XYZ file of C-alpha atoms in Angstrom:
780
model
C -21.556 35.232 34.393
C -20.888 37.694 31.955
C -17.108 38.423 30.197
C -17.226 41.671 32.026
C -16.083 42.018 35.708
C -17.842 44.868 36.994
C -21.154 43.368 35.651
C -24.235 42.918 38.135
C -26.241 41.246 36.056
C -26.538 38.634 38.117
C -30.174 37.325 36.944
C -29.502 36.656 33.003
C -31.769 36.214 31.078
C -31.861 33.338 28.449
C -32.761 34.388 25.030
C -35.212 32.888 22.722
C -34.753 33.792 19.619
C -31.772 34.163 16.993
C -33.177 38.374 16.548
C -32.134 38.541 20.538
C -28.914 37.273 19.499
C -27.703 39.501 17.346
C -29.931 42.920 18.765
C -26.392 41.393 21.944
C -23.672 41.572 19.745
C -20.983 44.474 20.644
C -17.557 45.314 19.342
C -14.183 43.766 21.200
C -12.910 46.745 23.236
C -10.277 46.949 25.154
C -10.763 45.854 28.706
C -12.862 43.059 27.926
C -12.063 39.436 29.015
C -13.860 36.618 27.946
C -14.622 33.701 29.531
C -15.110 30.127 28.071
C -19.395 30.698 27.642
C -18.457 33.787 25.888
C -18.868 34.382 22.018
C -15.115 35.717 20.453
C -17.523 34.261 17.593
C -20.860 32.571 17.115
C -23.082 30.238 14.132
C -25.850 28.847 14.056
C -26.036 25.510 14.021
C -26.954 24.022 10.282
C -30.688 23.242 9.922
C -31.448 23.631 13.925
C -33.837 26.902 13.445
C -32.136 28.736 15.979
C -32.205 26.039 18.869
C -28.557 24.858 17.992
C -25.019 27.562 18.236
C -21.360 26.687 18.001
C -19.987 29.721 20.112
C -15.596 29.984 20.696
C -14.141 32.110 23.572
C -10.975 32.102 21.386
C -11.258 31.974 17.709
C -12.778 34.363 15.356
C -14.052 31.618 12.826
C -16.161 28.930 13.432
C -15.817 25.453 10.683
C -18.194 23.573 10.133
C -19.111 20.180 11.887
C -18.349 17.183 10.574
C -21.615 15.300 10.598
C -21.560 12.129 10.034
C -24.707 9.490 9.264
C -24.951 6.162 11.076
C -23.854 3.254 8.308
C -23.114 5.767 5.918
C -19.750 5.240 3.961
C -17.224 7.625 3.496
C -15.509 9.093 0.548
C -12.327 10.127 -0.595
C -12.664 12.797 -3.236
C -10.965 13.941 -6.149
C -7.624 16.045 -4.323
C -7.329 12.140 -2.662
C -8.769 13.597 1.080
C -11.764 12.778 2.850
C -12.928 16.311 3.160
C -14.362 17.294 5.869
C -13.560 14.112 7.650
C -9.340 14.777 7.557
C -9.346 14.319 11.508
C -6.147 15.794 11.543
C -6.768 18.657 8.866
C -10.149 20.220 10.001
C -10.994 20.222 13.541
C -13.824 17.656 14.658
C -15.707 16.627 17.344
C -13.105 15.911 20.643
C -12.356 12.349 20.672
C -11.294 11.050 24.501
C -9.820 8.057 22.688
C -7.393 10.316 20.277
C -7.632 13.116 22.297
C -4.193 14.455 20.882
C -5.718 14.587 17.458
C -6.829 17.604 18.682
C -3.119 19.711 19.177
C -2.403 18.709 15.031
C -1.192 21.632 13.377
C -3.938 24.365 12.657
C -5.577 24.183 8.498
C -3.604 27.469 7.380
C -6.171 27.522 5.403
C -8.396 28.774 8.477
C -5.418 29.850 10.921
C -3.975 32.176 8.528
C -6.927 32.960 7.046
C -7.466 37.296 7.128
C -11.514 36.912 5.213
C -12.775 35.294 8.299
C -10.485 36.662 11.374
C -8.572 40.141 11.943
C -5.328 38.788 14.211
C -4.482 35.198 12.361
C -3.504 32.510 15.183
C 0.082 33.002 15.005
C 2.591 30.845 17.487
C 4.194 34.545 18.896
C 5.851 32.651 21.902
C 7.602 29.989 19.807
C 6.074 27.253 21.728
C 5.539 24.682 19.495
C 8.167 22.852 17.411
C 9.787 24.418 14.428
C 9.372 21.441 12.062
C 11.973 21.382 9.282
C 9.188 21.262 6.257
C 5.622 22.833 8.262
C 3.481 23.090 5.086
C 4.015 19.582 3.766
C 1.807 17.502 5.247
C -0.656 20.646 3.468
C 0.535 19.961 -0.083
C -1.029 19.140 -3.278
C 0.537 17.479 -6.346
C 1.146 18.863 -9.283
C 1.267 17.074 -12.401
C 5.563 17.810 -11.910
C 5.182 16.030 -8.513
C 4.076 12.857 -10.370
C 7.265 11.073 -12.666
C 5.650 8.689 -15.622
C 7.782 6.003 -16.254
C 5.066 3.821 -17.689
C 1.344 5.446 -19.939
C -0.465 2.504 -20.154
C -3.788 2.464 -22.286
C -5.712 3.907 -19.014
C -3.579 5.008 -16.903
C -0.068 6.000 -16.066
C 2.048 4.020 -13.852
C 5.267 6.258 -12.044
C 6.309 7.194 -8.587
C 6.039 10.427 -6.569
C 9.318 12.960 -7.537
C 12.177 12.740 -6.083
C 12.390 16.493 -4.659
C 8.828 16.159 -3.566
C 9.538 12.313 -1.853
C 13.239 13.695 -0.044
C 11.313 16.297 1.295
C 7.819 14.047 2.718
C 10.749 11.010 3.880
C 12.964 14.080 5.687
C 9.851 15.666 7.804
C 8.902 11.714 8.101
C 12.312 10.601 9.581
C 12.096 14.125 11.948
C 8.831 14.006 13.287
C 9.624 9.474 14.608
C 12.899 10.441 15.843
C 11.816 13.479 18.072
C 8.728 10.565 18.987
C 10.554 7.791 20.041
C 12.756 9.965 22.139
C 9.986 11.431 24.339
C 9.113 7.494 23.969
C 12.067 6.748 25.473
C 13.008 9.617 27.708
C 9.612 11.555 28.958
C 6.486 9.000 28.676
C 6.750 6.444 31.532
C 7.312 10.218 33.797
C 4.000 11.137 32.074
C 1.719 8.858 33.583
C 3.386 8.574 37.141
C -0.030 9.820 38.686
C -2.315 6.771 37.703
C -2.938 4.026 39.194
C -2.702 1.503 35.885
C 0.450 3.442 35.128
C 2.497 0.699 33.166
C -0.997 -0.400 31.123
C -1.637 2.750 30.045
C 1.984 3.602 29.139
C 2.072 0.556 27.236
C -0.857 1.214 25.257
C 0.518 4.676 24.387
C 3.461 3.947 23.214
C 1.307 0.520 21.321
C -0.069 3.147 19.558
C 2.587 5.280 18.624
C 5.147 2.564 17.729
C 2.280 1.555 15.262
C 1.705 5.195 14.076
C 5.328 4.915 13.029
C 5.064 1.887 11.221
C 2.352 3.295 9.032
C 4.770 5.647 8.341
C 7.830 4.110 7.133
C 5.591 2.143 5.379
C 4.068 4.560 3.938
C 7.051 7.148 2.693
C 8.521 3.413 1.642
C 5.398 2.984 -1.007
C 5.796 5.917 -2.176
C 9.039 5.376 -3.402
C 9.789 1.605 -4.317
C 6.143 0.591 -5.784
C 5.543 2.167 -9.074
C 1.658 2.930 -9.475
C -1.145 4.633 -10.861
C -1.142 8.379 -10.646
C -4.680 7.695 -8.380
C -2.662 5.314 -5.613
C 0.129 8.486 -5.646
C -2.268 10.922 -4.678
C -3.662 8.092 -2.241
C -0.639 7.233 -0.285
C 0.368 10.699 -0.784
C -2.166 11.947 1.356
C -1.950 8.536 3.328
C 1.512 9.898 4.509
C 0.178 13.029 4.876
C -2.014 12.190 7.807
C 0.191 10.088 9.338
C 3.128 12.924 9.623
C 0.335 15.868 11.342
C -1.551 13.199 13.529
C 2.968 12.324 14.870
C 2.877 15.676 14.535
C -0.105 16.263 16.749
C 0.835 13.579 19.316
C 4.200 15.611 19.912
C 2.528 18.729 20.208
C -0.210 16.807 22.368
C 2.659 14.403 24.718
C 5.112 17.476 25.824
C 2.989 20.955 25.309
C -0.969 20.467 26.242
C -0.695 17.686 28.177
C 1.227 18.842 30.712
C -0.354 22.418 30.668
C -3.626 20.047 31.443
C -2.751 18.484 34.033
C -1.591 22.152 36.148
C -4.936 23.167 37.513
C -3.257 26.653 37.641
C -2.073 27.152 33.964
C -3.689 29.766 32.493
C -2.746 31.476 29.141
C -6.008 33.213 27.726
C -4.608 35.772 25.055
C -1.649 32.905 23.648
C -3.703 30.791 21.594
C -1.794 28.290 19.553
C -2.472 27.850 15.794
C -3.397 24.230 16.213
C -6.541 22.252 15.069
C -8.785 22.458 17.578
C -11.850 20.664 19.016
C -15.815 20.718 18.965
C -17.873 20.087 22.093
C -20.383 19.233 23.843
C -19.632 19.803 27.727
C -18.713 22.714 29.406
C -16.411 21.381 30.613
C -14.331 20.679 27.910
C -14.330 24.475 27.054
C -13.021 26.286 30.327
C -10.242 23.514 29.890
C -9.076 24.242 26.238
C -9.866 28.235 26.713
C -7.806 27.526 29.972
C -4.758 25.809 27.453
C -4.926 27.728 24.910
C -6.264 25.138 22.645
C -8.624 26.274 19.843
C -12.279 25.716 21.298
C -15.938 25.632 19.815
C -18.992 24.768 21.706
C -22.113 23.332 20.243
C -24.185 24.571 22.320
C -28.523 24.731 23.361
C -29.981 28.436 22.384
C -31.010 28.535 25.835
C -26.965 29.121 27.078
C -27.089 31.553 25.947
C -28.333 34.668 27.101
C -28.357 38.626 28.393
C -25.370 37.690 30.604
C -23.074 36.536 27.677
C -20.462 38.600 25.439
C -21.264 38.163 21.797
C -18.740 39.893 19.789
C -19.466 38.896 15.796
C -21.830 36.324 14.647
C -21.225 34.681 11.163
C -22.103 31.551 9.053
C -20.498 28.476 9.608
C -16.942 28.439 6.762
C -17.205 25.577 4.371
C -14.500 22.686 4.778
C -14.442 24.372 0.165
C -11.915 26.499 0.733
C -9.766 23.693 1.398
C -10.955 20.142 0.575
C -12.337 19.295 -3.009
C -16.158 18.437 -3.400
C -15.501 16.792 -6.968
C -16.067 12.341 -6.845
C -13.667 11.970 -10.051
C -9.840 12.222 -9.829
C -8.576 13.606 -12.859
C -4.928 13.470 -14.131
C -3.661 14.902 -18.228
C -7.120 13.626 -19.660
C -7.266 10.272 -17.900
C -10.307 9.928 -14.452
C -11.117 7.966 -12.115
C -13.897 7.947 -9.876
C -13.109 8.084 -6.024
C -12.881 5.560 -3.938
C -15.276 5.301 -0.943
C -14.993 3.093 2.383
C -17.368 -0.160 0.540
C -15.705 -2.569 3.087
C -18.162 -2.632 6.378
C -20.508 0.205 7.442
C -18.524 2.835 9.136
C -18.063 3.022 13.281
C -18.986 -0.480 13.860
C -19.204 -1.375 17.080
C -15.461 -2.737 17.355
C -13.822 0.450 16.487
C -12.501 2.933 18.624
C -13.218 5.912 17.869
C -12.772 7.716 13.990
C -9.722 7.681 13.870
C -9.472 4.171 14.889
C -11.547 4.218 11.828
C -10.014 5.470 9.411
C -6.823 3.855 10.351
C -8.625 0.637 9.326
C -9.575 1.345 6.388
C -6.883 3.688 4.989
C -4.475 2.525 2.324
C -1.410 1.349 4.677
C -4.246 -0.488 6.775
C -4.729 -2.779 3.738
C -2.793 -5.173 3.255
C 0.480 -5.226 0.354
C -0.271 -7.861 -1.523
C -4.057 -8.848 -1.677
C -5.177 -12.106 -2.326
C -4.169 -13.022 -5.833
C -6.182 -15.074 -8.186
C -5.191 -16.842 -11.681
C -4.873 -14.540 -15.094
C -6.731 -17.632 -16.774
C -9.099 -20.293 -15.167
C -8.032 -23.721 -15.406
C -10.354 -26.719 -15.820
C -9.195 -30.321 -14.605
C -8.263 -31.199 -18.303
C -6.461 -28.275 -19.345
C -4.286 -28.675 -15.415
C -2.242 -31.183 -16.989
C -1.604 -29.351 -20.146
C -0.090 -26.881 -17.289
C 2.065 -29.409 -15.351
C 3.536 -30.931 -18.952
C 4.682 -27.201 -19.539
C 6.399 -27.186 -16.251
C 9.770 -27.415 -17.942
C 11.744 -26.284 -15.036
C 14.997 -28.113 -16.235
C 17.359 -24.894 -17.751
C 18.458 -27.292 -20.509
C 15.108 -27.276 -21.916
C 14.326 -26.632 -25.638
C 12.577 -23.358 -25.612
C 8.375 -24.074 -26.430
C 7.657 -24.664 -29.805
C 6.713 -21.018 -31.761
C 2.594 -22.098 -32.485
C 2.504 -21.013 -36.079
C -1.912 -20.745 -35.413
C 0.088 -16.433 -33.567
C 0.322 -14.206 -36.766
C 4.533 -13.269 -37.026
C 5.477 -17.133 -36.491
C 7.012 -18.791 -39.439
C 5.703 -21.578 -40.876
C 8.094 -23.673 -41.007
C 7.942 -23.828 -37.296
C 5.443 -26.464 -36.953
C 7.538 -28.885 -39.629
C 10.413 -28.997 -36.694
C 10.315 -31.873 -34.577
C 8.787 -31.955 -31.627
C 10.714 -32.632 -28.786
C 8.829 -34.034 -25.657
C 5.804 -37.099 -25.504
C 4.075 -38.458 -27.854
C 0.919 -37.834 -28.386
C -2.052 -38.805 -26.198
C 1.147 -39.626 -23.494
C 1.475 -37.310 -20.526
C 5.115 -36.427 -19.471
C 5.322 -36.739 -15.580
C 5.993 -32.917 -14.323
C 9.644 -32.272 -14.991
C 12.053 -31.930 -11.289
C 12.837 -28.618 -10.019
C 16.624 -28.137 -11.148
C 18.874 -28.184 -7.665
C 20.781 -24.315 -6.698
C 23.945 -26.556 -8.080
C 23.305 -26.466 -11.276
C 21.586 -23.333 -12.431
C 23.727 -21.680 -14.914
C 26.864 -20.225 -13.948
C 26.255 -16.277 -14.609
C 23.263 -16.809 -12.009
C 24.021 -15.422 -8.677
C 23.763 -18.643 -5.946
C 20.496 -19.024 -3.980
C 20.838 -17.664 -0.176
C 21.680 -19.750 3.543
C 19.889 -21.594 3.822
C 17.778 -22.717 1.422
C 20.456 -23.789 -0.700
C 20.105 -27.176 1.734
C 16.968 -27.469 1.362
C 16.098 -29.864 -1.958
C 19.002 -31.537 -0.116
C 17.303 -32.292 3.164
C 13.741 -32.670 1.833
C 14.129 -34.006 -2.011
C 10.287 -34.261 -2.149
C 10.089 -30.384 -1.993
C 12.225 -30.579 -6.212
C 8.955 -32.416 -7.093
C 5.775 -30.205 -8.326
C 2.423 -31.569 -7.111
C 1.255 -32.881 -10.699
C -2.183 -32.315 -9.094
C -1.846 -28.758 -9.075
C -1.580 -25.706 -11.486
C 1.459 -23.985 -10.895
C 0.828 -20.736 -9.934
C 3.643 -17.182 -10.357
C 3.489 -14.097 -9.212
C 6.188 -12.839 -11.629
C 7.824 -15.030 -14.132
C 10.024 -18.174 -12.678
C 14.094 -17.954 -12.736
C 13.907 -21.222 -14.459
C 11.725 -19.016 -18.258
C 16.051 -17.385 -18.122
C 18.295 -20.292 -17.828
C 18.956 -20.741 -22.053
C 20.991 -18.661 -23.029
C 21.073 -16.908 -26.957
C 18.812 -15.657 -29.450
C 15.679 -16.095 -27.910
C 17.278 -15.621 -23.951
C 17.923 -12.180 -25.448
C 14.562 -11.677 -26.317
C 13.056 -12.978 -23.309
C 15.549 -10.503 -20.893
C 15.033 -7.736 -23.089
C 11.073 -7.764 -23.561
C 10.934 -8.715 -19.961
C 13.191 -5.084 -19.287
C 9.863 -3.487 -21.403
C 7.105 -5.445 -18.949
C 9.227 -5.601 -15.968
C 7.851 -2.057 -13.821
C 4.054 -2.984 -15.263
C 4.429 -6.999 -13.961
C 5.686 -5.291 -10.481
C 2.763 -3.092 -10.783
C 0.298 -5.086 -11.104
C 1.776 -7.305 -8.283
C 0.969 -4.976 -5.752
C -2.140 -4.515 -3.927
C -3.441 -1.252 -5.939
C -6.420 0.875 -5.184
C -9.068 -1.346 -7.452
C -7.670 -4.494 -8.413
C -5.576 -7.330 -7.402
C -2.063 -9.310 -8.382
C -3.132 -12.005 -10.907
C -0.951 -15.461 -11.244
C 0.162 -17.059 -14.104
C 1.567 -20.670 -15.261
C 5.337 -21.093 -16.516
C 3.783 -21.688 -19.454
C 2.060 -18.132 -19.658
C 4.593 -16.277 -18.352
C 6.139 -18.216 -20.826
C 4.787 -16.489 -23.868
C 4.218 -12.794 -21.903
C 8.297 -12.868 -22.704
C 8.241 -13.531 -26.081
C 6.458 -10.486 -26.352
C 4.932 -11.252 -29.732
C 1.628 -10.054 -29.112
C 0.158 -10.492 -32.487
C -3.571 -10.806 -33.437
C -4.591 -14.458 -32.857
C -6.203 -16.226 -35.245
C -8.297 -18.761 -33.732
C -11.895 -20.387 -34.756
C -14.739 -18.446 -33.145
C -17.164 -21.517 -33.495
C -15.011 -23.453 -30.991
C -15.635 -25.368 -28.579
C -12.718 -23.607 -25.673
C -13.471 -19.610 -26.170
C -10.660 -17.178 -25.377
C -11.539 -15.367 -22.119
C -11.140 -11.716 -23.372
C -13.866 -10.060 -24.592
C -14.237 -9.640 -28.812
C -13.370 -5.912 -28.461
C -10.174 -6.403 -26.726
C -8.818 -9.252 -29.002
C -10.209 -6.638 -31.633
C -7.871 -4.354 -30.776
C -4.130 -6.276 -31.121
C -2.194 -5.854 -33.705
C -2.197 -7.269 -37.247
C 0.963 -9.445 -38.362
C 3.094 -8.890 -41.075
C 2.224 -9.335 -44.048
C 3.701 -12.631 -45.406
C 2.789 -14.381 -42.758
C 0.760 -17.394 -41.706
C -1.869 -17.931 -38.790
C -2.743 -21.587 -39.610
C -0.350 -24.517 -40.637
C -0.637 -28.065 -39.887
C -2.665 -27.644 -37.255
C -5.841 -26.156 -38.942
C -7.110 -29.435 -39.411
C -7.514 -29.472 -35.113
C -9.217 -25.866 -35.755
C -11.182 -27.316 -38.611
C -12.786 -30.159 -36.514
C -12.967 -27.956 -33.039
C -17.066 -26.282 -33.968
C -19.282 -26.703 -30.907
C -20.114 -30.822 -30.955
C -17.046 -31.416 -31.808
C -15.478 -34.223 -29.986
C -11.629 -33.430 -29.854
C -9.123 -35.773 -28.340
C -6.147 -35.192 -26.166
C -4.099 -34.378 -28.416
C -6.163 -31.336 -29.832
C -8.020 -30.098 -27.414
C -4.744 -29.247 -25.513
C -3.918 -27.397 -28.676
C -6.857 -25.463 -28.853
C -6.100 -24.827 -25.063
C -3.613 -23.656 -25.984
C -3.921 -21.336 -29.233
C -7.145 -19.674 -27.303
C -4.203 -18.622 -23.758
C -2.346 -17.365 -26.403
C -5.572 -15.267 -27.688
C -5.835 -14.188 -23.924
C -2.566 -13.771 -22.824
C -1.518 -11.388 -25.739
C -4.374 -9.534 -24.787
C -3.198 -9.194 -20.999
C -0.082 -7.545 -22.254
C -1.413 -6.222 -25.714
C -3.853 -4.541 -24.949
C -4.410 -4.376 -21.455
C -0.668 -3.599 -21.163
C -0.776 -1.055 -24.084
C 2.400 -2.836 -25.308
C 3.597 -3.395 -28.646
C 4.504 -6.632 -30.389
C 8.038 -7.378 -30.077
C 10.708 -6.226 -32.455
C 14.801 -6.171 -31.561
C 16.405 -2.714 -30.807
C 12.495 -1.021 -31.449
C 12.542 1.997 -30.046
C 12.843 3.469 -27.262
C 15.052 1.135 -26.631
C 13.737 -0.868 -22.286
C 15.996 0.776 -19.760
C 18.023 -0.464 -16.912
C 19.058 1.317 -14.260
C 18.483 4.384 -16.371
C 20.757 2.848 -19.259
C 19.154 1.851 -22.083
C 19.423 -1.510 -23.411
C 20.129 -3.035 -26.620
C 19.590 -6.507 -28.224
C 23.076 -7.433 -28.384
C 23.992 -6.199 -24.431
C 20.892 -8.429 -23.176
C 22.356 -11.459 -25.651
C 26.073 -10.916 -23.752
C 25.628 -9.180 -20.524
C 25.452 -11.937 -17.611
C 25.952 -8.804 -15.121
C 22.319 -8.229 -16.141
C 20.763 -11.521 -16.294
C 22.636 -12.081 -13.013
C 21.134 -8.912 -11.632
C 17.623 -9.286 -13.107
C 17.000 -12.685 -11.520
C 18.156 -11.714 -8.717
C 16.091 -8.822 -8.479
C 13.094 -11.335 -9.282
C 13.845 -14.019 -7.154
C 14.142 -11.766 -3.945
C 10.720 -9.820 -4.451
C 8.654 -12.903 -6.133
C 9.788 -15.161 -2.482
C 8.408 -12.190 -0.770
C 4.943 -11.409 -2.611
C 4.610 -15.572 -2.020
C 5.478 -15.530 1.995
C 3.230 -11.692 2.242
C 0.351 -13.486 -0.272
C 0.524 -16.668 1.590
C 0.352 -15.755 5.542
C -2.816 -13.466 4.148
C -4.367 -16.997 3.400
C -3.523 -18.800 5.976
C -4.172 -16.240 8.774
C -7.137 -14.474 7.311
C -8.366 -13.268 10.224
C -5.485 -11.423 11.786
C -6.156 -9.313 8.217
C -9.235 -8.370 9.607
C -8.969 -5.394 11.453
C -12.266 -5.621 12.808
C -11.256 -8.650 14.798
C -8.030 -7.926 16.073
C -6.152 -6.287 18.406
C -2.817 -6.615 17.374
C -0.416 -3.681 17.808
C -0.305 -3.130 14.090
C -1.485 -4.769 10.773
C -0.315 -8.462 10.487
C 1.787 -8.032 7.568
C 4.007 -5.401 8.968
C 5.199 -8.331 10.692
C 5.934 -10.057 7.272
C 7.520 -7.343 5.805
C 10.047 -6.919 8.802
C 11.497 -10.360 8.577
C 13.911 -9.188 6.121
C 14.161 -5.248 6.786
C 12.776 -2.136 8.904
C 11.394 -0.035 6.037
C 8.906 -2.191 4.855
C 10.024 -2.421 0.947
C 9.225 -6.016 -0.969
C 10.399 -5.053 -4.380
C 14.049 -5.406 -3.530
C 15.194 -3.365 -6.751
C 18.888 -2.604 -7.461
C 20.383 0.441 -6.793
C 17.997 1.038 -3.939
C 20.184 1.387 -0.499
C 17.809 -0.769 1.678
C 18.482 -3.488 4.026
C 18.105 -7.465 3.499
C 18.758 -9.249 6.616
C 17.358 -12.682 5.317
C 20.140 -13.853 2.766
C 23.122 -11.559 4.430
C 25.862 -13.706 4.315
C 26.190 -12.863 7.649
C 24.834 -15.277 10.685
C 23.876 -13.132 13.521
C 22.422 -10.527 10.526
C 20.375 -13.629 8.832
C 19.226 -14.691 12.934
C 17.086 -11.240 13.394
C 15.120 -12.321 10.172
C 14.628 -15.952 11.070
C 14.034 -14.985 14.393
C 10.996 -12.415 12.771
C 9.979 -15.350 10.467
C 9.615 -17.728 13.506
C 8.220 -15.822 15.163
C 5.191 -14.447 12.643
C 5.221 -18.224 11.644
C 3.531 -19.145 14.873
C 0.494 -18.120 14.434
C -0.069 -20.293 11.733
C -2.484 -22.712 12.524
C -0.570 -26.150 14.232
C 0.720 -28.619 11.222
C 3.325 -31.933 12.261
C 5.985 -31.548 11.511
C 5.841 -28.048 14.544
C 7.573 -25.201 14.496
C 10.832 -25.768 15.509
C 11.219 -23.825 19.110
C 13.552 -20.285 19.520
C 15.956 -21.939 22.457
C 19.544 -21.334 23.220
C 21.000 -22.651 19.752
C 20.833 -19.801 18.512
C 23.888 -18.629 20.046
C 26.007 -19.868 18.596
C 27.126 -20.330 14.552
C 27.303 -23.730 14.125
C 24.001 -24.426 16.316
C 21.984 -21.624 14.521
C 22.816 -22.873 10.767
C 20.538 -26.542 12.117
C 18.056 -23.556 13.929
C 17.131 -21.822 10.911
C 17.588 -24.433 7.759
C 14.427 -26.432 10.579
C 12.056 -22.678 10.244
C 12.895 -22.516 5.882
C 12.302 -25.661 5.991
C 8.818 -25.800 8.039
C 7.684 -22.681 5.830
C 9.208 -24.481 2.444
C 6.526 -27.606 3.463
C 3.996 -25.567 4.107
C 4.325 -23.592 0.898
C 4.463 -26.338 -0.943
C 0.769 -28.312 0.924
C -1.092 -24.993 -0.557
C 0.927 -24.148 -3.718
C 2.090 -27.350 -4.871
C 5.893 -26.429 -5.269
C 8.863 -24.939 -3.338
C 8.466 -21.792 -2.942
C 11.086 -19.678 -4.764
C 14.094 -19.152 -2.921
C 16.080 -15.849 -2.853
C 19.768 -15.427 -4.254
C 22.716 -13.848 -2.939
C 22.974 -9.870 -4.255
C 25.125 -9.707 -6.915
C 28.677 -8.334 -5.198
C 28.721 -5.529 -7.991
C 25.615 -3.410 -6.301
C 26.547 -1.295 -3.673
C 26.394 -2.745 -0.513
C 23.143 -2.880 2.024
C 22.763 -0.323 4.623
C 24.358 -1.473 7.749
C 22.356 -3.343 10.288
C 22.368 -4.119 14.285
C 21.873 -7.377 15.544
């Protein structure tokens, strides 16, 4: 059928060569009406030798069709995107599982590019929603869009610049509100004609609410989490995809779907500037042409006949007009090979469409905290040493400075040593009850403040395990005086780096350290350590990294009285328990110094060394670190709440690993969202002072805590059943007096499970300091 209605060619002859196709071109003149099988533009399919073509009846250009080989991993590129496989930023093959993606706002480098078309695609009738920040989903990152807060030897750490994040967050909130309005008021009626209306509608809600969860998490992550520039780029691109995906869903449900459902609708002259779709099915080409959606038909040569109108022929437009093809990400002279999807084969049997695959392997689909690993391996004999070091009493003296460390005082080794005699092992000390905490420290939040009274056994660490922490345990800050001020000021130096390392970034997992190791880290004396190179025990760090440590100032010693143990510590030497313990501690100190002094890039601590560390953008000198009890309280509160959340996330991943494998589960949303929603709906983990975030779990209002405890109970129900069992969410939740008992049972269940796997009680969250701004009001 010719586009010209006056044509009398009822016996069209198929073309058999490219030359015939090119000879059949004609200009687009007034009066010609193009049918769905005509070609406003036509392009040869790559490597088909003219046997396959791509045509469009309503668009003047043909973008390159993304082709993926089965089993081949996809990869990111230097711009943090996936090239032509950006499924909402570049036209894709029609996806029956997620048809709405065809309605994503069109790529501006295609829609409005006058190099490929005489008439750019415009929404002349103002049919599409008027979004507040339409360009935010397409903007790249400039150096000025990344605020560096920490310079490391191999990367810069920081945040997305507030102006850009503000526009991103505004666009996210806007589309979330618009989508939820449709879900609440229109979605049920849209599928009233289907026999499976309830199930189908529920699946649509399931999908879009999951995408909203992803978007909220991505926006929060960009604001709260210190990340490398390269991680920020990847999270930023993920956020753009989510915004575009929700915009596509809104446009599809409110504009395209009503057109699809109405067979009488036809608007061939007003093509909407949308992403569009590739297809092999002529019926889909006809429908999209009728509905004003850009469409490209992948068709064999024989469908092009003497009856087909062909306006122009050109080569497909390559994705390079919008996407980078470089595989190395660069920032201010630093480089990183962009990651690829290496966890599994792409498009395996469990996947439901290409969008599902991208979602599964995107950053927002991954756990917030990866499985943590110890920073140092600890053997069985070393385990006893670390248990001795678990001095959790607040009044315990500072650990003796090891005069093996350059910069230590020679007189330190002559001081009377507190603790057990040589060769005698001291049992682990019980954790200090909350009531005996320093007077300046915030109270433990309810109901955690009664757990150790209800289960005293939880206060005694398991002597068979090395107790490890993602962040420094609170008891290291219990003392006062100069040593305490040194810890506070040095923690302010390394705090952001430690939080940066605690999260799951693209190419690393968080690490765990014992209290003794954290004590060394808080001291901050990251000098070179003199140790016997032929000792039976050696540092785990490389010799190259060890050589990078700063030498100590002159006039200090590196050995001292313990040199006798070092002298007989070579290969084959028989070490007694005391000598072996000292040698192991020495080597651990080497490794801790390398971790912070070399990998972290921190110079050895010097009181009031410039630049001074900052707290809430204000410099903190040694005197303030020595006397400011509000500073101490706020720091320990931040550590307690953040570490509680990180511990719960990490433990949940260990207990129910299958729920974190999206290939094995059909959960509405990733499992870690269920955990993070226990304390707020903003998917925040780092509870940073000055941020106006919700914290249901530590609220003094019992009805607010009820929302958190309820979510916690439902999340813990997925754990394997153990005795004593998790309590039921029963009528006790309705009254304050009975709810207090119910919430204590839920929390006690978690604490016992944590203890059985970690050998200690979890970090208890402290009450929010009263001098901080109030949190958002929540509904309960």
